[in-house]
Amino acid sequence: MNEWFADIAYKFQIAFIDGDRWKLYLKGLGVTLQISLFAAILGVAIGIVVALMKLSVKKNGKRSIWSVIAQAYIDIIRGTPSVLQLLIMWFIVMENSKNGILVAVLTFGINSGAYVSEIMRAGILAVDHGQMEAGRSLGLSKGQTMRFIILPQAVKNVLPPIGNEFIVLLKETAIVGYVSLSDLTRTASQVSSRTFEAFMPLVGAAIIYFIIIKILSKLIELLERRLRKGDHR
Amino acid sequence: MITVKNLHKSFGKTEILKGIDYHVEQGEKIVVVGPSGSGKSTFLRCMNLLETPTQGEIWFDGQLITDPKTNINKVREHMGMVFQNFNLFNNLTILDNITLAPTKLKLMNKEKAVETATNLLKRVNLLEKADAYPSQLSGGQRQRIAIVRSLAMNPKVMLFDEPTSALDPEMVGEVLDVMKELAADGMTMVVVTHEMGFAREVGSKALFIDEGIIMEENTPDEFFTNPQNPRLQDFLSKVL
């Protein structure tokens, strides 16, 4: 029994303590969070714009050119693996950039935007059409009604799936090791290959992801509850 | 004030309005009745171009508003509309519901808009609901707020699209009372309704629309006591 504890302690020691390796995990976590945060912001911004583009119609009620462009973007992003998108960005589109984090933020932001746009579109369509008619009947333009009436309600509608998307995004950044960024996952794998001991680094990283995501989902839940204050359903 | 000429409206292959000509004078209270699916709501919604006519002209205050060059948003500032389902802005408080359009359209500054809203809320006895959200109000209260929201824009005409049809019976009265007051103040009104008592009491003209045309037009008294058109006779025998 004592031997077993000693073994665990030793593995813990070489995985986290020796050579101040815990600092590597922290740094890796920093990279993961940095990419996730900015990609999420970019993704939401792109998502709203693309959702509005996809919903736009011509005067005669037919699909606008914007809608066609939005659909093409969504199809391309959803139809290709994100690892490939990352590699294409790193080796082709931004081959002169030395800033791996920037490349990762752009890749994941553009990627997430496609999914967010479909979520947002569903949220906008879920708002009763009468809200738009009421806004228009008062003399507000379509854009004004969208901004002051429809979008605030749509955002509230889509918080749960958006939270989901943030979580997926955060975990998906684990592929940035492909372009030699040391995020949390890659750090864990590097440590394990250095120490020839896989259990502690990998499970440790998994636990860190788990805790971060638990905190994130709690925050989204709080926000959701706050925004629901207005309705007593 | 509003002139409708040869108005046609189709949805896909279905022709809902088949040529309507009508003229609304300032101060008139036009009540529009008819069976469901007759086109009466579509007729009303064409007046502020919530529905785009397929053919025909609509003039408001000497302006051809069916002209594509017309800025319809500007026109709608002067035409209030009240919907069957209230359509209050769910994300805003009652006060913000009323002040949103006047302030965003730069017709009033914030203080003036709040003052106007406060006075209007007093008028319908709902001042204590200023900070509530629409979901906290009863149907009758919501519809009174919806009327007040339109009035805050100082409209020249008010369009009512079956304003009491979604209400519980005991709340119909409070909404009709507000509308009667409005009528007494001289507001020009076009009201699509199933409230025959109200139509008879408040209307200055009554229209019967069926199958996309105006089948009968008369003073309310004649309209209800001495209907000419057989379809109107049939309709009234069912609803009265």
CSV table of C-alpha atoms in Angstrom, one decimal:
chain,number,residue,atom,x,y,z
A,1,MET,CA,0.0,0.0,0.0
A,2,ASN,CA,2.8,2.4,1.0
A,3,GLU,CA,4.6,1.5,-2.2
A,4,TRP,CA,1.5,2.4,-4.2
A,5,PHE,CA,1.3,5.8,-2.6
A,6,ALA,CA,5.0,6.4,-3.1
A,7,ASP,CA,4.6,5.5,-6.7
A,8,ILE,CA,1.7,8.0,-7.2
A,9,ALA,CA,3.7,10.7,-5.4
A,10,TYR,CA,6.7,10.1,-7.6
A,11,LYS,CA,4.6,10.3,-10.7
A,12,PHE,CA,3.0,13.5,-9.5
A,13,GLN,CA,6.4,14.8,-8.7
A,14,ILE,CA,7.9,14.3,-12.1
A,15,ALA,CA,4.7,15.4,-13.9
A,16,PHE,CA,4.1,18.7,-12.1
A,17,ILE,CA,6.9,19.6,-9.6
A,18,ASP,CA,10.2,18.8,-11.1
A,19,GLY,CA,11.7,21.5,-13.2
A,20,ASP,CA,8.7,23.7,-12.2
A,21,ARG,CA,6.7,21.9,-14.8
A,22,TRP,CA,3.4,23.2,-13.3
A,23,LYS,CA,4.4,26.5,-14.9
A,24,LEU,CA,4.3,24.9,-18.3
A,25,TYR,CA,0.7,23.8,-17.7
A,26,LEU,CA,-0.3,27.2,-16.6
A,27,LYS,CA,1.3,28.7,-19.7
A,28,GLY,CA,-0.4,26.2,-21.8
A,29,LEU,CA,-3.7,26.9,-20.2
A,30,GLY,CA,-3.1,30.6,-20.8
A,31,VAL,CA,-2.6,29.9,-24.5
A,32,THR,CA,-5.8,27.8,-24.6
A,33,LEU,CA,-7.9,30.5,-22.9
A,34,GLN,CA,-6.4,33.3,-24.9
A,35,ILE,CA,-7.3,31.6,-28.2
A,36,SER,CA,-10.7,30.5,-27.0
A,37,LEU,CA,-11.7,33.9,-25.6
A,38,PHE,CA,-10.8,36.0,-28.7
A,39,ALA,CA,-12.1,33.3,-31.1
A,40,ALA,CA,-15.4,33.3,-29.2
A,41,ILE,CA,-15.7,37.1,-29.5
A,42,LEU,CA,-14.8,37.0,-33.2
A,43,GLY,CA,-17.2,34.0,-33.7
A,44,VAL,CA,-20.1,35.8,-32.2
A,45,ALA,CA,-19.4,39.0,-34.2
A,46,ILE,CA,-19.2,37.0,-37.4
A,47,GLY,CA,-22.1,34.9,-36.4
A,48,ILE,CA,-24.5,37.8,-36.0
A,49,VAL,CA,-23.4,39.4,-39.3
A,50,VAL,CA,-23.7,36.2,-41.2
A,51,ALA,CA,-27.1,35.3,-39.7
A,52,LEU,CA,-28.4,38.7,-40.8
A,53,MET,CA,-26.8,38.2,-44.2
A,54,LYS,CA,-28.4,34.8,-44.6
A,55,LEU,CA,-31.8,36.2,-43.6
A,56,SER,CA,-31.7,39.2,-46.0
A,57,VAL,CA,-34.1,39.1,-48.9
A,58,LYS,CA,-34.4,41.2,-52.0
A,59,LYS,CA,-37.4,43.5,-52.5
A,60,ASN,CA,-39.2,40.8,-54.5
A,61,GLY,CA,-38.8,38.3,-51.6
A,62,LYS,CA,-36.1,36.3,-53.3
A,63,ARG,CA,-32.7,35.4,-51.7
A,64,SER,CA,-30.2,38.2,-51.8
A,65,ILE,CA,-26.6,37.9,-53.0
A,66,TRP,CA,-25.6,38.4,-49.3
A,67,SER,CA,-27.6,35.4,-48.4
A,68,VAL,CA,-25.9,33.3,-51.0
A,69,ILE,CA,-22.5,34.4,-49.8
A,70,ALA,CA,-23.4,33.6,-46.2
A,71,GLN,CA,-24.6,30.1,-47.2
A,72,ALA,CA,-21.4,29.4,-49.1
A,73,TYR,CA,-19.3,30.5,-46.1
A,74,ILE,CA,-21.3,28.2,-43.8
A,75,ASP,CA,-21.1,25.3,-46.2
A,76,ILE,CA,-17.4,25.6,-46.6
A,77,ILE,CA,-16.6,25.9,-42.9
A,78,ARG,CA,-18.9,23.2,-41.8
A,79,GLY,CA,-17.9,20.9,-44.7
A,80,THR,CA,-14.2,20.7,-43.9
A,81,PRO,CA,-12.3,19.5,-40.8
A,82,SER,CA,-11.1,22.3,-38.5
A,83,VAL,CA,-7.6,20.7,-38.3
A,84,LEU,CA,-7.4,21.2,-42.1
A,85,GLN,CA,-8.7,24.8,-41.8
A,86,LEU,CA,-6.0,25.5,-39.2
A,87,LEU,CA,-3.3,23.9,-41.4
A,88,ILE,CA,-4.5,25.8,-44.4
A,89,MET,CA,-4.4,29.1,-42.5
A,90,TRP,CA,-1.0,28.4,-41.0
A,91,PHE,CA,0.8,27.1,-44.1
A,92,ILE,CA,-1.0,28.8,-46.9
A,93,VAL,CA,-3.2,31.8,-46.1
A,94,MET,CA,-1.0,33.4,-43.4
A,95,GLU,CA,2.2,31.6,-44.2
A,96,ASN,CA,4.2,34.8,-43.5
A,97,SER,CA,2.7,35.3,-40.1
A,98,LYS,CA,4.9,34.4,-37.1
A,99,ASN,CA,2.1,34.9,-34.7
A,100,GLY,CA,0.6,31.4,-34.1
A,101,ILE,CA,-1.9,32.6,-31.6
A,102,LEU,CA,-3.3,35.2,-34.1
A,103,VAL,CA,-3.6,32.5,-36.7
A,104,ALA,CA,-5.4,30.2,-34.3
A,105,VAL,CA,-7.7,33.0,-33.1
A,106,LEU,CA,-8.7,33.8,-36.7
A,107,THR,CA,-9.1,30.2,-37.6
A,108,PHE,CA,-11.3,29.3,-34.7
A,109,GLY,CA,-13.2,32.6,-34.9
A,110,ILE,CA,-14.0,32.1,-38.5
A,111,ASN,CA,-14.9,28.5,-37.8
A,112,SER,CA,-17.1,29.2,-34.8
A,113,GLY,CA,-18.8,32.0,-36.7
A,114,ALA,CA,-20.4,29.5,-39.1
A,115,TYR,CA,-22.0,27.6,-36.2
A,116,VAL,CA,-22.9,30.7,-34.3
A,117,SER,CA,-24.6,32.2,-37.3
A,118,GLU,CA,-26.9,29.2,-37.6
A,119,ILE,CA,-27.7,29.4,-33.9
A,120,MET,CA,-28.3,33.2,-34.2
A,121,ARG,CA,-30.5,32.7,-37.2
A,122,ALA,CA,-32.7,30.2,-35.4
A,123,GLY,CA,-32.9,32.6,-32.4
A,124,ILE,CA,-34.0,35.5,-34.7
A,125,LEU,CA,-36.6,33.4,-36.4
A,126,ALA,CA,-37.9,32.2,-33.1
A,127,VAL,CA,-38.9,35.8,-32.2
A,128,ASP,CA,-42.5,36.4,-33.0
A,129,HIS,CA,-43.0,38.1,-36.3
A,130,GLY,CA,-45.4,40.5,-34.7
A,131,GLN,CA,-42.4,42.2,-32.9
A,132,MET,CA,-41.0,43.2,-36.3
A,133,GLU,CA,-44.4,44.4,-37.5
A,134,ALA,CA,-45.0,46.4,-34.3
A,135,GLY,CA,-41.6,48.1,-34.7
A,136,ARG,CA,-42.2,48.8,-38.4
A,137,SER,CA,-45.7,50.1,-37.8
A,138,LEU,CA,-44.2,52.8,-35.4
A,139,GLY,CA,-41.9,54.0,-38.1
A,140,LEU,CA,-38.7,52.3,-37.1
A,141,SER,CA,-36.6,50.9,-39.9
A,142,LYS,CA,-36.0,47.2,-40.3
A,143,GLY,CA,-32.4,47.7,-39.0
A,144,GLN,CA,-33.6,49.7,-35.9
A,145,THR,CA,-36.2,47.1,-35.1
A,146,MET,CA,-33.7,44.4,-35.5
A,147,ARG,CA,-31.2,46.1,-33.2
A,148,PHE,CA,-33.4,47.3,-30.4
A,149,ILE,CA,-36.2,44.6,-30.4
A,150,ILE,CA,-35.3,41.4,-32.3
A,151,LEU,CA,-31.7,40.8,-31.5
A,152,PRO,CA,-31.9,41.3,-27.7
A,153,GLN,CA,-34.7,38.7,-27.6
A,154,ALA,CA,-32.8,36.4,-30.0
A,155,VAL,CA,-29.7,36.5,-27.9
A,156,LYS,CA,-31.7,35.6,-24.9
A,157,ASN,CA,-33.2,32.7,-26.8
A,158,VAL,CA,-29.9,31.3,-27.9
A,159,LEU,CA,-27.8,31.5,-24.8
A,160,PRO,CA,-28.0,27.7,-24.1
A,161,PRO,CA,-26.8,26.7,-27.6
A,162,ILE,CA,-24.3,29.5,-27.6
A,163,GLY,CA,-22.9,28.3,-24.3
A,164,ASN,CA,-22.6,24.9,-25.9
A,165,GLU,CA,-20.7,26.3,-28.8
A,166,PHE,CA,-18.2,28.1,-26.5
A,167,ILE,CA,-17.5,24.8,-24.7
A,168,VAL,CA,-17.0,23.0,-28.0
A,169,LEU,CA,-14.7,25.8,-29.2
A,170,LEU,CA,-12.6,25.7,-26.0
A,171,LYS,CA,-12.0,22.0,-26.3
A,172,GLU,CA,-11.4,22.2,-30.1
A,173,THR,CA,-8.5,24.5,-29.5
A,174,ALA,CA,-6.7,21.4,-28.4
A,175,ILE,CA,-5.6,20.9,-32.0
A,176,VAL,CA,-3.4,23.9,-32.1
A,177,GLY,CA,-0.5,21.6,-31.4
A,178,TYR,CA,-0.6,20.9,-35.1
A,179,VAL,CA,0.9,24.3,-35.8
A,180,SER,CA,3.3,24.0,-32.9
A,181,LEU,CA,1.5,26.1,-30.4
A,182,SER,CA,1.9,24.9,-26.8
A,183,ASP,CA,-1.6,24.9,-25.4
A,184,LEU,CA,-2.7,22.9,-22.5
A,185,THR,CA,-3.1,19.6,-24.4
A,186,ARG,CA,0.2,19.9,-26.2
A,187,THR,CA,2.0,20.8,-23.0
A,188,ALA,CA,0.6,17.7,-21.3
A,189,SER,CA,1.7,15.5,-24.2
A,190,GLN,CA,5.2,17.1,-24.2
A,191,VAL,CA,5.6,16.5,-20.5
A,192,SER,CA,4.6,12.9,-20.9
A,193,SER,CA,7.0,12.2,-23.6
A,194,ARG,CA,9.8,13.9,-21.6
A,195,THR,CA,9.1,11.9,-18.4
A,196,PHE,CA,7.9,8.6,-20.1
A,197,GLU,CA,4.9,8.8,-17.8
A,198,ALA,CA,1.6,9.5,-19.5
A,199,PHE,CA,-1.1,9.2,-16.7
A,200,MET,CA,-0.5,12.2,-14.6
A,201,PRO,CA,0.0,14.8,-17.3
A,202,LEU,CA,-2.9,13.7,-19.5
A,203,VAL,CA,-5.4,13.1,-16.7
A,204,GLY,CA,-4.2,16.3,-15.1
A,205,ALA,CA,-4.9,18.3,-18.2
A,206,ALA,CA,-8.3,16.7,-18.6
A,207,ILE,CA,-9.2,17.7,-15.1
A,208,ILE,CA,-8.1,21.3,-15.8
A,209,TYR,CA,-10.3,21.4,-18.9
A,210,PHE,CA,-13.2,19.9,-16.9
A,211,ILE,CA,-12.9,22.6,-14.2
A,212,ILE,CA,-12.6,25.5,-16.7
A,213,ILE,CA,-15.7,24.3,-18.6
A,214,LYS,CA,-17.6,23.8,-15.4
A,215,ILE,CA,-16.9,27.4,-14.4
A,216,LEU,CA,-17.8,28.5,-17.9
A,217,SER,CA,-21.2,26.7,-18.0
A,218,LYS,CA,-22.0,28.1,-14.5
A,219,LEU,CA,-21.3,31.6,-15.7
A,220,ILE,CA,-23.5,31.1,-18.8
A,221,GLU,CA,-26.2,29.8,-16.5
A,222,LEU,CA,-26.0,32.9,-14.3
A,223,LEU,CA,-26.2,35.2,-17.3
A,224,GLU,CA,-29.2,33.2,-18.6
A,225,ARG,CA,-31.0,33.6,-15.3
A,226,ARG,CA,-30.3,37.3,-15.2
A,227,LEU,CA,-31.6,37.9,-18.7
A,228,ARG,CA,-34.7,35.8,-17.9
A,229,LYS,CA,-35.7,38.3,-15.2
A,230,GLY,CA,-38.0,40.1,-17.7
A,231,ASP,CA,-40.2,37.2,-18.4
A,232,HIS,CA,-42.5,35.4,-16.1
A,233,ARG,CA,-43.3,32.4,-18.1
B,1,MET,CA,-57.0,61.5,-45.5
B,2,ILE,CA,-56.6,58.0,-46.8
B,3,THR,CA,-57.6,57.1,-50.3
B,4,VAL,CA,-57.5,53.6,-51.6
B,5,LYS,CA,-57.8,53.0,-55.3
B,6,ASN,CA,-58.3,49.7,-57.1
B,7,LEU,CA,-56.5,47.8,-54.4
B,8,HIS,CA,-55.5,44.2,-55.2
B,9,LYS,CA,-53.5,41.9,-53.0
B,10,SER,CA,-52.5,38.3,-53.8
B,11,PHE,CA,-50.6,35.8,-51.7
B,12,GLY,CA,-49.1,33.5,-54.2
B,13,LYS,CA,-51.9,32.4,-56.5
B,14,THR,CA,-54.6,33.3,-54.0
B,15,GLU,CA,-56.2,36.7,-54.6
B,16,ILE,CA,-57.3,38.1,-51.2
B,17,LEU,CA,-58.3,41.6,-52.2
B,18,LYS,CA,-60.0,42.0,-55.6
B,19,GLY,CA,-60.2,45.7,-56.2
B,20,ILE,CA,-61.1,47.9,-53.3
B,21,ASP,CA,-61.8,51.6,-53.6
B,22,TYR,CA,-62.4,53.7,-50.5
B,23,HIS,CA,-61.8,57.1,-49.0
B,24,VAL,CA,-61.4,57.9,-45.4
B,25,GLU,CA,-62.1,61.5,-44.3
B,26,GLN,CA,-60.4,63.1,-41.4
B,27,GLY,CA,-62.2,62.4,-38.1
B,28,GLU,CA,-64.1,59.5,-39.5
B,29,LYS,CA,-64.4,56.2,-37.6
B,30,ILE,CA,-64.6,53.5,-40.1
B,31,VAL,CA,-65.6,50.1,-38.8
B,32,VAL,CA,-64.8,47.1,-41.0
B,33,VAL,CA,-66.6,43.8,-40.4
B,34,GLY,CA,-66.7,40.5,-42.4
B,35,PRO,CA,-66.2,36.8,-42.1
B,36,SER,CA,-62.8,35.5,-41.4
B,37,GLY,CA,-60.6,35.1,-44.5
B,38,SER,CA,-62.6,37.9,-46.2
B,39,GLY,CA,-59.6,40.1,-46.6
B,40,LYS,CA,-60.6,42.8,-44.0
B,41,SER,CA,-57.3,42.5,-42.1
B,42,THR,CA,-55.3,42.5,-45.3
B,43,PHE,CA,-57.2,45.7,-46.4
B,44,LEU,CA,-56.2,47.4,-43.1
B,45,ARG,CA,-52.5,46.2,-43.3
B,46,CYS,CA,-52.2,47.5,-46.8
B,47,MET,CA,-53.0,51.0,-45.6
B,48,ASN,CA,-49.7,51.3,-43.8
B,49,LEU,CA,-48.0,48.9,-46.2
B,50,LEU,CA,-47.3,46.1,-43.8
B,51,GLU,CA,-48.6,44.2,-46.8
B,52,THR,CA,-47.5,45.4,-50.2
B,53,PRO,CA,-50.4,45.7,-52.6
B,54,THR,CA,-50.0,43.8,-55.8
B,55,GLN,CA,-51.9,46.5,-57.6
B,56,GLY,CA,-53.6,49.8,-56.9
B,57,GLU,CA,-52.8,53.0,-55.1
B,58,ILE,CA,-52.9,54.2,-51.6
B,59,TRP,CA,-52.8,57.9,-50.8
B,60,PHE,CA,-52.2,59.3,-47.3
B,61,ASP,CA,-52.4,63.0,-46.6
B,62,GLY,CA,-52.0,63.8,-50.3
B,63,GLN,CA,-49.0,61.5,-50.7
B,64,LEU,CA,-48.9,58.4,-52.9
B,65,ILE,CA,-47.4,56.0,-50.4
B,66,THR,CA,-47.5,53.0,-52.8
B,67,ASP,CA,-44.9,54.8,-54.8
B,68,PRO,CA,-41.6,52.9,-54.3
B,69,LYS,CA,-39.8,56.2,-53.8
B,70,THR,CA,-41.9,57.1,-50.7
B,71,ASN,CA,-40.0,56.7,-47.4
B,72,ILE,CA,-42.6,54.5,-45.8
B,73,ASN,CA,-41.0,54.8,-42.3
B,74,LYS,CA,-41.7,58.5,-42.3
B,75,VAL,CA,-45.3,57.8,-43.4
B,76,ARG,CA,-45.8,55.2,-40.6
B,77,GLU,CA,-44.8,57.7,-38.0
B,78,HIS,CA,-48.2,59.3,-38.6
B,79,MET,CA,-50.2,56.1,-38.7
B,80,GLY,CA,-50.7,54.2,-35.5
B,81,MET,CA,-51.4,50.5,-35.6
B,82,VAL,CA,-52.9,48.2,-32.9
B,83,PHE,CA,-52.6,44.5,-33.4
B,84,GLN,CA,-54.8,41.6,-32.4
B,85,ASN,CA,-51.8,40.1,-30.4
B,86,PHE,CA,-50.7,43.4,-28.9
B,87,ASN,CA,-47.1,42.9,-30.0
B,88,LEU,CA,-45.6,44.8,-27.1
B,89,PHE,CA,-41.8,44.6,-27.2
B,90,ASN,CA,-41.1,41.8,-24.8
B,91,ASN,CA,-37.6,42.8,-24.0
B,92,LEU,CA,-38.5,46.3,-22.8
B,93,THR,CA,-40.4,47.8,-19.9
B,94,ILE,CA,-43.8,49.4,-20.5
B,95,LEU,CA,-42.2,52.9,-20.3
B,96,ASP,CA,-39.5,51.9,-22.8
B,97,ASN,CA,-42.1,50.3,-25.1
B,98,ILE,CA,-43.7,53.7,-25.3
B,99,THR,CA,-40.6,55.9,-25.5
B,100,LEU,CA,-38.5,53.8,-27.9
B,101,ALA,CA,-39.9,55.0,-31.2
B,102,PRO,CA,-40.3,58.7,-30.4
B,103,THR,CA,-36.7,58.9,-29.1
B,104,LYS,CA,-35.0,56.6,-31.6
B,105,LEU,CA,-36.7,58.5,-34.4
B,106,LYS,CA,-35.6,61.7,-32.8
B,107,LEU,CA,-39.1,63.1,-32.6
B,108,MET,CA,-38.7,63.8,-28.9
B,109,ASN,CA,-35.8,63.9,-26.4
B,110,LYS,CA,-35.8,61.5,-23.6
B,111,GLU,CA,-37.4,63.8,-21.0
B,112,LYS,CA,-40.2,64.9,-23.3
B,113,ALA,CA,-40.9,61.2,-24.3
B,114,VAL,CA,-41.0,60.1,-20.7
B,115,GLU,CA,-43.4,63.0,-19.9
B,116,THR,CA,-45.6,62.1,-22.8
B,117,ALA,CA,-45.6,58.5,-21.8
B,118,THR,CA,-46.4,59.3,-18.2
B,119,ASN,CA,-49.4,61.4,-19.2
B,120,LEU,CA,-50.7,58.7,-21.6
B,121,LEU,CA,-50.2,56.0,-18.9
B,122,LYS,CA,-52.2,58.1,-16.5
B,123,ARG,CA,-54.9,58.4,-19.0
B,124,VAL,CA,-55.3,54.6,-19.2
B,125,ASN,CA,-54.7,54.2,-15.4
B,126,LEU,CA,-51.6,52.1,-15.9
B,127,LEU,CA,-48.9,54.5,-14.6
B,128,GLU,CA,-48.0,52.1,-11.8
B,129,LYS,CA,-47.0,49.5,-14.5
B,130,ALA,CA,-44.4,51.8,-16.1
B,131,ASP,CA,-41.5,49.7,-14.9
B,132,ALA,CA,-43.2,46.3,-15.5
B,133,TYR,CA,-42.5,44.0,-18.4
B,134,PRO,CA,-45.3,43.1,-20.9
B,135,SER,CA,-45.4,39.5,-19.6
B,136,GLN,CA,-46.5,40.8,-16.2
B,137,LEU,CA,-49.6,42.4,-17.6
B,138,SER,CA,-53.0,41.0,-18.4
B,139,GLY,CA,-54.2,41.0,-22.0
B,140,GLY,CA,-56.4,44.0,-21.5
B,141,GLN,CA,-53.6,46.0,-19.9
B,142,ARG,CA,-51.3,45.0,-22.7
B,143,GLN,CA,-53.7,46.2,-25.4
B,144,ARG,CA,-54.2,49.5,-23.6
B,145,ILE,CA,-50.4,49.9,-23.5
B,146,ALA,CA,-50.2,49.1,-27.2
B,147,ILE,CA,-52.8,51.8,-28.0
B,148,VAL,CA,-50.9,54.2,-25.8
B,149,ARG,CA,-47.6,53.3,-27.5
B,150,SER,CA,-49.1,54.3,-30.9
B,151,LEU,CA,-50.6,57.5,-29.4
B,152,ALA,CA,-47.1,58.6,-28.2
B,153,MET,CA,-46.2,59.1,-31.8
B,154,ASN,CA,-49.0,61.6,-32.2
B,155,PRO,CA,-50.6,59.8,-35.2
B,156,LYS,CA,-53.0,61.3,-37.6
B,157,VAL,CA,-54.9,58.1,-38.0
B,158,MET,CA,-55.1,54.9,-35.9
B,159,LEU,CA,-55.6,51.5,-37.5
B,160,PHE,CA,-57.0,48.7,-35.3
B,161,ASP,CA,-56.7,45.1,-36.4
B,162,GLU,CA,-59.2,43.1,-34.3
B,163,PRO,CA,-57.9,44.7,-31.1
B,164,THR,CA,-60.2,42.7,-28.8
B,165,SER,CA,-60.2,39.3,-30.5
B,166,ALA,CA,-57.4,37.9,-28.4
B,167,LEU,CA,-58.8,39.1,-25.1
B,168,ASP,CA,-60.7,37.3,-22.4
B,169,PRO,CA,-64.3,38.5,-22.5
B,170,GLU,CA,-64.1,40.4,-19.2
B,171,MET,CA,-61.2,42.5,-20.6
B,172,VAL,CA,-62.8,43.6,-23.8
B,173,GLY,CA,-64.7,46.4,-22.1
B,174,GLU,CA,-61.6,48.2,-20.8
B,175,VAL,CA,-60.0,48.3,-24.2
B,176,LEU,CA,-63.1,49.4,-26.0
B,177,ASP,CA,-63.5,52.2,-23.4
B,178,VAL,CA,-60.1,53.5,-24.3
B,179,MET,CA,-61.0,53.4,-28.0
B,180,LYS,CA,-64.3,55.2,-27.4
B,181,GLU,CA,-62.5,57.9,-25.6
B,182,LEU,CA,-60.1,58.2,-28.5
B,183,ALA,CA,-63.0,58.4,-30.9
B,184,ALA,CA,-64.6,61.1,-28.8
B,185,ASP,CA,-61.4,63.1,-29.0
B,186,GLY,CA,-61.8,63.2,-32.8
B,187,MET,CA,-59.1,60.7,-33.8
B,188,THR,CA,-59.5,59.3,-37.3
B,189,MET,CA,-59.9,55.5,-36.9
B,190,VAL,CA,-60.2,52.5,-39.1
B,191,VAL,CA,-61.2,49.5,-36.9
B,192,VAL,CA,-61.5,45.9,-38.1
B,193,THR,CA,-63.6,44.3,-35.4
B,194,HIS,CA,-66.1,41.6,-34.4
B,195,GLU,CA,-67.6,43.8,-31.7
B,196,MET,CA,-70.8,44.7,-33.3
B,197,GLY,CA,-72.0,46.8,-30.4
B,198,PHE,CA,-68.9,48.9,-30.5
B,199,ALA,CA,-69.2,49.2,-34.3
B,200,ARG,CA,-72.7,50.5,-34.1
B,201,GLU,CA,-72.0,52.9,-31.2
B,202,VAL,CA,-68.7,54.4,-32.4
B,203,GLY,CA,-68.6,54.0,-36.1
B,204,SER,CA,-69.3,56.8,-38.4
B,205,LYS,CA,-69.3,54.4,-41.4
B,206,ALA,CA,-69.5,50.6,-41.5
B,207,LEU,CA,-68.0,48.5,-44.2
B,208,PHE,CA,-68.8,44.9,-45.0
B,209,ILE,CA,-65.9,43.1,-46.8
B,210,ASP,CA,-66.3,39.6,-48.2
B,211,GLU,CA,-64.5,37.8,-50.9
B,212,GLY,CA,-62.0,40.6,-51.2
B,213,ILE,CA,-64.4,43.4,-52.1
B,214,ILE,CA,-66.5,45.9,-50.2
B,215,MET,CA,-70.0,44.4,-50.4
B,216,GLU,CA,-71.8,47.1,-48.4
B,217,GLU,CA,-71.1,50.5,-47.0
B,218,ASN,CA,-73.5,52.4,-44.9
B,219,THR,CA,-74.1,54.4,-41.7
B,220,PRO,CA,-74.0,52.0,-38.8
B,221,ASP,CA,-77.6,52.3,-38.1
B,222,GLU,CA,-78.7,51.4,-41.6
B,223,PHE,CA,-76.0,48.8,-41.8
B,224,PHE,CA,-77.2,46.9,-38.8
B,225,THR,CA,-80.9,47.5,-38.9
B,226,ASN,CA,-81.5,47.4,-42.7
B,227,PRO,CA,-78.7,45.5,-44.4
B,228,GLN,CA,-79.1,45.3,-48.2
B,229,ASN,CA,-76.6,42.8,-49.3
B,230,PRO,CA,-77.8,39.2,-48.8
B,231,ARG,CA,-74.4,38.1,-47.7
B,232,LEU,CA,-74.3,40.8,-45.0
B,233,GLN,CA,-77.8,39.8,-43.9
B,234,ASP,CA,-76.6,36.2,-43.6
B,235,PHE,CA,-73.5,37.4,-41.7
B,236,LEU,CA,-75.4,39.6,-39.3
B,237,SER,CA,-77.9,36.8,-38.6
B,238,LYS,CA,-75.0,34.7,-37.5
B,239,VAL,CA,-73.1,37.1,-35.3
B,240,LEU,CA,-75.9,39.3,-33.7
